[in-house]
Coordinates of C-alpha atoms in Angstrom, one line a residue:
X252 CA 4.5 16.7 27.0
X253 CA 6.7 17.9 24.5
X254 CA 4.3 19.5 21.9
X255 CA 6.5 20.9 18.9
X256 CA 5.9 22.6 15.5
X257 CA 7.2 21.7 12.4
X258 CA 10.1 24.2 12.2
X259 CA 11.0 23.4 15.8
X260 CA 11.2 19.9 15.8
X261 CA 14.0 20.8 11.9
X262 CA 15.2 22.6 15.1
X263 CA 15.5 20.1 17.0
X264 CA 17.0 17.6 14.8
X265 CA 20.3 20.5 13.8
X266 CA 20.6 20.9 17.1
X267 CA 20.6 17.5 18.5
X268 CA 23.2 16.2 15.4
X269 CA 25.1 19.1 16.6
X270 CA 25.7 17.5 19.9
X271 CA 26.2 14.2 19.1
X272 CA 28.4 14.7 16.3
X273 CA 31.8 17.6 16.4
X274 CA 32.1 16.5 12.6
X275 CA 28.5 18.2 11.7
X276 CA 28.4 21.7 11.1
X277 CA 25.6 24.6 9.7
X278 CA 27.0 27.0 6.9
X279 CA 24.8 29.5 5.2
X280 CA 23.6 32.9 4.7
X281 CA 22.2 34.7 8.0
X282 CA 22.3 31.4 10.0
X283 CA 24.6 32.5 12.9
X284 CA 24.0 36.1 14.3
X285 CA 21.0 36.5 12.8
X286 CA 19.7 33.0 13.9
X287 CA 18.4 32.0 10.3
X288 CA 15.9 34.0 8.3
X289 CA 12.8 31.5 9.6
X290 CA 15.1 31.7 12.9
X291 CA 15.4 27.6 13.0
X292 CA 19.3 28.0 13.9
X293 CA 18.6 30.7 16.7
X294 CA 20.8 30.0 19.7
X295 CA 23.0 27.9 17.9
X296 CA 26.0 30.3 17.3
X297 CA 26.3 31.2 21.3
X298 CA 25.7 27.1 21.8
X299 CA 28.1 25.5 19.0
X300 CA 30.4 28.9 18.5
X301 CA 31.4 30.4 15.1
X302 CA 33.7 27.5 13.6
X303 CA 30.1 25.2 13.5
X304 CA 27.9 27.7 12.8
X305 CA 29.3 29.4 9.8
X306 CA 27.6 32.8 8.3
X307 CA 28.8 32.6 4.6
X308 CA 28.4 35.7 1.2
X309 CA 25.4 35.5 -0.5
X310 CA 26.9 33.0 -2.9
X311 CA 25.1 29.6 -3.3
X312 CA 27.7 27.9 -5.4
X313 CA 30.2 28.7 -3.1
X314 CA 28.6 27.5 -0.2
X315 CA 27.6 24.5 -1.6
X316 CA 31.6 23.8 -3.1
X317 CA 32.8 24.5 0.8
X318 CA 30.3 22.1 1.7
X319 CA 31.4 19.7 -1.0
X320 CA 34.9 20.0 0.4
X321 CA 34.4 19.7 3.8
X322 CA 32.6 16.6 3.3
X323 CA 35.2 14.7 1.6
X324 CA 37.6 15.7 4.3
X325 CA 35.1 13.8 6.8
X326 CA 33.1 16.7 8.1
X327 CA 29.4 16.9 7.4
X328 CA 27.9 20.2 7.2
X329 CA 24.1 21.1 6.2
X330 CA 23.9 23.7 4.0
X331 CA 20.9 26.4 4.8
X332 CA 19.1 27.8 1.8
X333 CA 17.0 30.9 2.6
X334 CA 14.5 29.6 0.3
X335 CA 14.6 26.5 -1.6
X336 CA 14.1 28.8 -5.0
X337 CA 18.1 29.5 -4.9
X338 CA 19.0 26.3 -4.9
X339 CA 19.4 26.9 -8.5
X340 CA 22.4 28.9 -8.2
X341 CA 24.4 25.8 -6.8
X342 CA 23.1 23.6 -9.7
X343 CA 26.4 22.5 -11.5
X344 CA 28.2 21.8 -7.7
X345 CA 24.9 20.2 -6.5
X346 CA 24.3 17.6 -9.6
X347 CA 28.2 17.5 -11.6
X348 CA 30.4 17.4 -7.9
X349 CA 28.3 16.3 -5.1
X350 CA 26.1 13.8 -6.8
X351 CA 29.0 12.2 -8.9
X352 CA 31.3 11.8 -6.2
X353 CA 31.1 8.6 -5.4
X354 CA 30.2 6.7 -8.8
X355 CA 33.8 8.7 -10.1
X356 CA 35.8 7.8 -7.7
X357 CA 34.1 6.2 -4.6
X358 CA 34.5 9.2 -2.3
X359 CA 31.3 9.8 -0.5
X360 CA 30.0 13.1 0.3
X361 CA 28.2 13.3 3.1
X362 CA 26.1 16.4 2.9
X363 CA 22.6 18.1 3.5
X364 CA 21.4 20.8 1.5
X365 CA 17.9 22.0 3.3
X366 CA 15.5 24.8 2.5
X367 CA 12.0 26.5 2.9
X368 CA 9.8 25.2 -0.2
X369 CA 5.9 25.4 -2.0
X370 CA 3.4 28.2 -1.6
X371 CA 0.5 29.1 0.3
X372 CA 2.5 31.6 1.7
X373 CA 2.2 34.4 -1.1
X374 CA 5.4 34.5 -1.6
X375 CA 5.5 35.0 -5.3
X376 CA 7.3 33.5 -8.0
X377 CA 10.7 33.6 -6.9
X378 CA 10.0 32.1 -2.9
X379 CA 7.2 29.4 -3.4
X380 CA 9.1 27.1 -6.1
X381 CA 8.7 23.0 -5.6
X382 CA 12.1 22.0 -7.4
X383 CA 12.1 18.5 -6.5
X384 CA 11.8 17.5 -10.0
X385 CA 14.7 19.2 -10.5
X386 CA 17.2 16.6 -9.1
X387 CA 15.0 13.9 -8.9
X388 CA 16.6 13.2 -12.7
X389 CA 20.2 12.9 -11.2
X390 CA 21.8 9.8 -9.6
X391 CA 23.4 9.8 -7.0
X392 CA 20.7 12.6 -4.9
X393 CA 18.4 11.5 -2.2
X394 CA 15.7 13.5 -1.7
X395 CA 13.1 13.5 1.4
X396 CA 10.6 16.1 2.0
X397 CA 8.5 15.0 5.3
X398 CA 4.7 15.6 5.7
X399 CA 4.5 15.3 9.8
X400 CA 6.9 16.7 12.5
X401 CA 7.5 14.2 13.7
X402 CA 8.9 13.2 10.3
X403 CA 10.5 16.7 10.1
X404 CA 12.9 15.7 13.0
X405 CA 13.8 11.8 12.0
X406 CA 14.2 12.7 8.1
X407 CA 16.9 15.4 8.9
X408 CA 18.4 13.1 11.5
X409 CA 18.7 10.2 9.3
X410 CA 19.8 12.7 6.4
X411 CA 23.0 14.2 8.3
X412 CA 23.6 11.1 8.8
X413 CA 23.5 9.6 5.6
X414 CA 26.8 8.7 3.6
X415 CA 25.7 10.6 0.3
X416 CA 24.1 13.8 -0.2
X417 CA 20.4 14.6 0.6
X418 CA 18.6 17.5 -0.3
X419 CA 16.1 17.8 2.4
X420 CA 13.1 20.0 1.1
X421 CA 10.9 21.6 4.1
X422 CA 7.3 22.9 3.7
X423 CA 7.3 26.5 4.8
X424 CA 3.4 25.9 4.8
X425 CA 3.5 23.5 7.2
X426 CA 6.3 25.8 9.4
X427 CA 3.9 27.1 12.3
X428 CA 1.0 25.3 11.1
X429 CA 2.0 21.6 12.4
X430 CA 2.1 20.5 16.3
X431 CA 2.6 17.1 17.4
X432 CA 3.8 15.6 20.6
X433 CA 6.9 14.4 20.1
X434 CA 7.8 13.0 23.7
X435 CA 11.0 13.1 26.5
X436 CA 14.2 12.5 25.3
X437 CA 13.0 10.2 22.2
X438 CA 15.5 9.4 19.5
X439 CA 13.6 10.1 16.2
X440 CA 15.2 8.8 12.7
X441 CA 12.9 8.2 9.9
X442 CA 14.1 5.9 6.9
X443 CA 15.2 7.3 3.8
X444 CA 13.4 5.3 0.9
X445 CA 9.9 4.5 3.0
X446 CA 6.6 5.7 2.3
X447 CA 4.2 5.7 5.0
X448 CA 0.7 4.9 4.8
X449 CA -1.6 8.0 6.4
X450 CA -5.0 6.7 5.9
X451 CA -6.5 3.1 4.9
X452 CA -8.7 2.5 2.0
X453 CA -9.5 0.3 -0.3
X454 CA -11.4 1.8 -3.2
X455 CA -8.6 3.8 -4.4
X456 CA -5.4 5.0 -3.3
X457 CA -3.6 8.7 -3.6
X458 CA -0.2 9.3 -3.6
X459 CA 1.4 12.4 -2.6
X460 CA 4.1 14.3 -0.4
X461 CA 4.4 16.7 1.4
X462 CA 1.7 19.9 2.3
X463 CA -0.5 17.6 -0.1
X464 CA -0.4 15.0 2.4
X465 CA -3.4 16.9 4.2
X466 CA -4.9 18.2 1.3
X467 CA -5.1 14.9 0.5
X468 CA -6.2 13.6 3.6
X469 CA -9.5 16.3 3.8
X470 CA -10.2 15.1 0.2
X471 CA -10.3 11.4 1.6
X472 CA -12.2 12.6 4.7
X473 CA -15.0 13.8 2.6
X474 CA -15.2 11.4 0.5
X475 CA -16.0 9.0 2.9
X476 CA -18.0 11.0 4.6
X477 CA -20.1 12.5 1.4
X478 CA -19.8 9.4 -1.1
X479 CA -19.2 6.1 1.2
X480 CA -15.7 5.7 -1.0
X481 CA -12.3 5.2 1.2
X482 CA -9.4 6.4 -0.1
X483 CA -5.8 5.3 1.4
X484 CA -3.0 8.0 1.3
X485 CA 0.4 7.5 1.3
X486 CA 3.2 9.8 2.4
X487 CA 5.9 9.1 -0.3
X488 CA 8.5 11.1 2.4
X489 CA 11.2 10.1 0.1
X490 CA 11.2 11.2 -3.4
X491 CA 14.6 9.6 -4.6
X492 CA 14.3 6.8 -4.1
X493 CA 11.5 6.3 -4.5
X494 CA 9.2 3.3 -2.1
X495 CA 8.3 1.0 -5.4
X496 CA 6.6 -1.8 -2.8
X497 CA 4.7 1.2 -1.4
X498 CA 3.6 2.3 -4.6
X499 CA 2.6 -0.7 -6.5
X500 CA 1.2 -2.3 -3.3
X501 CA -1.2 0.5 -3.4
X502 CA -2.4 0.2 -7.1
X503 CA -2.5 -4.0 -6.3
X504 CA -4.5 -3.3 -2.9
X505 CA -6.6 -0.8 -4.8
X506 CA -6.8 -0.9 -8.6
X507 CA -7.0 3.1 -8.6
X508 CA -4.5 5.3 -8.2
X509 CA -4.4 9.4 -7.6
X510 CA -1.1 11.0 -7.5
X511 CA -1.1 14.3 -6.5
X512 CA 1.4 17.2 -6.1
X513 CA 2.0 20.9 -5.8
X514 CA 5.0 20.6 -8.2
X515 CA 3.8 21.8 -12.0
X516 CA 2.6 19.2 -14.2
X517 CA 4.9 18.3 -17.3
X518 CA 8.2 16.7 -15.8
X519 CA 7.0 16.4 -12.2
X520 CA 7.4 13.7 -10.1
X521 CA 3.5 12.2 -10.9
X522 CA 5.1 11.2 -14.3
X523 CA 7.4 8.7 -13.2
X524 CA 5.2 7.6 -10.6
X525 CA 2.5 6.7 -13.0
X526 CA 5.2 5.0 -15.6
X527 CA 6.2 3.1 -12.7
X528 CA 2.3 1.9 -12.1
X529 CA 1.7 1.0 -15.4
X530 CA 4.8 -1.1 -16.1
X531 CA 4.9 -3.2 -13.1
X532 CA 0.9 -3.1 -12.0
X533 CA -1.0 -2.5 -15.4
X534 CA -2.8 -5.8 -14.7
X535 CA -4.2 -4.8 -11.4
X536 CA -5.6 -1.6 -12.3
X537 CA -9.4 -0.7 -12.6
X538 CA -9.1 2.6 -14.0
X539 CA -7.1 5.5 -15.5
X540 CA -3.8 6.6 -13.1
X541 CA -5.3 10.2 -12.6
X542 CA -3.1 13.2 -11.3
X543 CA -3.9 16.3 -9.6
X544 CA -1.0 18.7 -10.2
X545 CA -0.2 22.8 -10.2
X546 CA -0.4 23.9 -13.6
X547 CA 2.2 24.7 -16.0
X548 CA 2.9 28.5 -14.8
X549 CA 5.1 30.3 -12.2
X550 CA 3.6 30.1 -8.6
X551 CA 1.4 33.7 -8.6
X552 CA 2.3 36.6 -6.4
X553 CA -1.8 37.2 -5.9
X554 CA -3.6 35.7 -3.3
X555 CA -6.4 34.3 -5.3
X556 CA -4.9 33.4 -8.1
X557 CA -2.0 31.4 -5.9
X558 CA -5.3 29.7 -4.7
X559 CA -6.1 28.5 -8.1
X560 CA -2.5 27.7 -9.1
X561 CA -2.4 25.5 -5.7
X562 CA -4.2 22.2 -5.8
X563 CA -6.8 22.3 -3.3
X564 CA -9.3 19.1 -1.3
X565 CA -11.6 20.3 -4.3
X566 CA -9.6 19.4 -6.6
X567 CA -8.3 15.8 -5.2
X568 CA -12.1 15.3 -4.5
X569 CA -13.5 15.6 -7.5
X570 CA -10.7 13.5 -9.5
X571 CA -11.0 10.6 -6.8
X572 CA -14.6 10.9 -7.5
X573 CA -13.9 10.3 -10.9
X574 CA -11.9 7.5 -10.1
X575 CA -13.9 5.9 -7.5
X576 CA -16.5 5.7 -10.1
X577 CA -14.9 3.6 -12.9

């Protein structure tokens, strides 16, 4: 048995792409001596020595530009963000260098850029942030977030070794939280651009990513169990691009459709997902595309009012009843 949690088996992938490949390497802040502030690259600096595992300044722009360099010289480095929050500081490198490399001049740039995201965790304002919606608007970015570990491991494996940049975003949440048997000596790589289905259904379907991915799957749980409803749940996994025969097979199978996310409401990823709906499968739909989002504030520092920010199985189950009722 090889029973792992989620951060072990992000572990596991760095680790393994490490060995297989002398052109990947790990640059960021605290990930070599130290190990890595969630201690996922522990080990690694004794194992891979200094010239792969890099300890950089406290300069997110200028981690990401080495990274950005490195890349187009054939290396391919993943870039650790202490928290996904600072990602902000690499912005104009991130969308105006790496994501425009290869529609300029055809230069690919191999390059992961991963990092703890979401609440739950009371981390306040400036450590919970879900910025997904931040790049999702700019070709020429991939972005995954896995649900599963086993899905933690084969995302990040397939993402190093992806020709164009990914930015891989990692539920903190889900860190310690997640176990799964993972087996001996098993290759795991996950497809960027698929959805998975979690749960079947057929009276409605909910869309999410993600830690929602079980929120979403208690709602479902109870609403069979309370209200004779099913409700399938996909795993989006990949947020750009996005699965559009997942998505609008679901509303065909269904004719209902819940999207949900932690991400606030106005400009997150629910949006598109329900334009997308309603363009291609208006005809097939039986009711209102609903959504079950954060609201439009910074993720709160308090406890209980991080609980109220966060969407909960409460939440999903009362909108799918709604929906399941049409």
């Amino acid at each position: 048995m090889a029973v792992v949690t989620y951060v072990e088996a992000i572990r596991q992938a760095i680790w393994e792409e490490l060995e297989r490949d002398p052109a990947v390497f790990l640059l960021g802040q605290d990930v070599g001596t130290y190990g890595g502030a969630f201690r996922v690259s522990a080990g690694m600096l004794e194992r891979f020595g200094p010239e792969r595992v890099r300890d950089t300044p406290i300069s997110e722009s200028a981690i990401v530009g080495c990274a950005i360099g490195a890349a187009l010289l054939g290396m391919r480095p993943i870039v650790e963000m202490q928290f996904i929050d600072f990602i902000g500081l690499a912005f104009n490198m991130i969308t105006n260098f790496a994501a425009k490399a290869r529609y300029r001049w055809g230069a690919g740039v191999s390059l992961v850029i991963r990092g703890p995201s979401g609440g739950g965790v009371h981390g306040g304002p400036f450590h919970s942030q879900n910025v997904e919606a931040w790049f999702a608007h700019t070709p020429g970015l991939k972005i995954v977030q896995p649900a599963t570990v086993r899905d933690a491991k084969g995302l990040l494996k397939s993402a190093v070794r992806d020709p164009d940049p990914v930015i891989y975003l990692e539920h903190k949440f889900l860190y310690r939280r997640l176990k799964e048997d993972l087996g001996e000596d098993e290759e795991i790589l996950t497809p960027i651009g698929r959805a998975a289905s979690r749960r079947a259904g057929d009276d409605l379907a909910i869309l999410t990513y993600g830690a929602m991915v079980h929120v979403a799957l208690e709602a479902a749980e109870r609403l069979s169990r309370e209200d004779g409803a099913e409700a399938e749940v996909i795993d989006l996994r990949t947020l750009s691009p996005l699965d559009d025969e997942a998505i609008l097979g679901a509303a065909r199978r269904t004719g209902r459709i819940l999207l949900v996310h932690e991400d606030t409401r106005t400009g997150g990823l629910a949006g598109e997902l329900a334009a997308r709906v309603c363009e291609s499968a208006f005809e097939w739909l039986d009711a209102p595309v609903l959504r079950v989002t954060a609201p439009d504030t910074p993720v709160p520092y308090s406890p209980p009012l991080e609980d109220a920010f966060l969407p909960s199985a409460d939440k999903v189950l009362d909108a799918a009843r709604r929906l399941a009722a049409y």
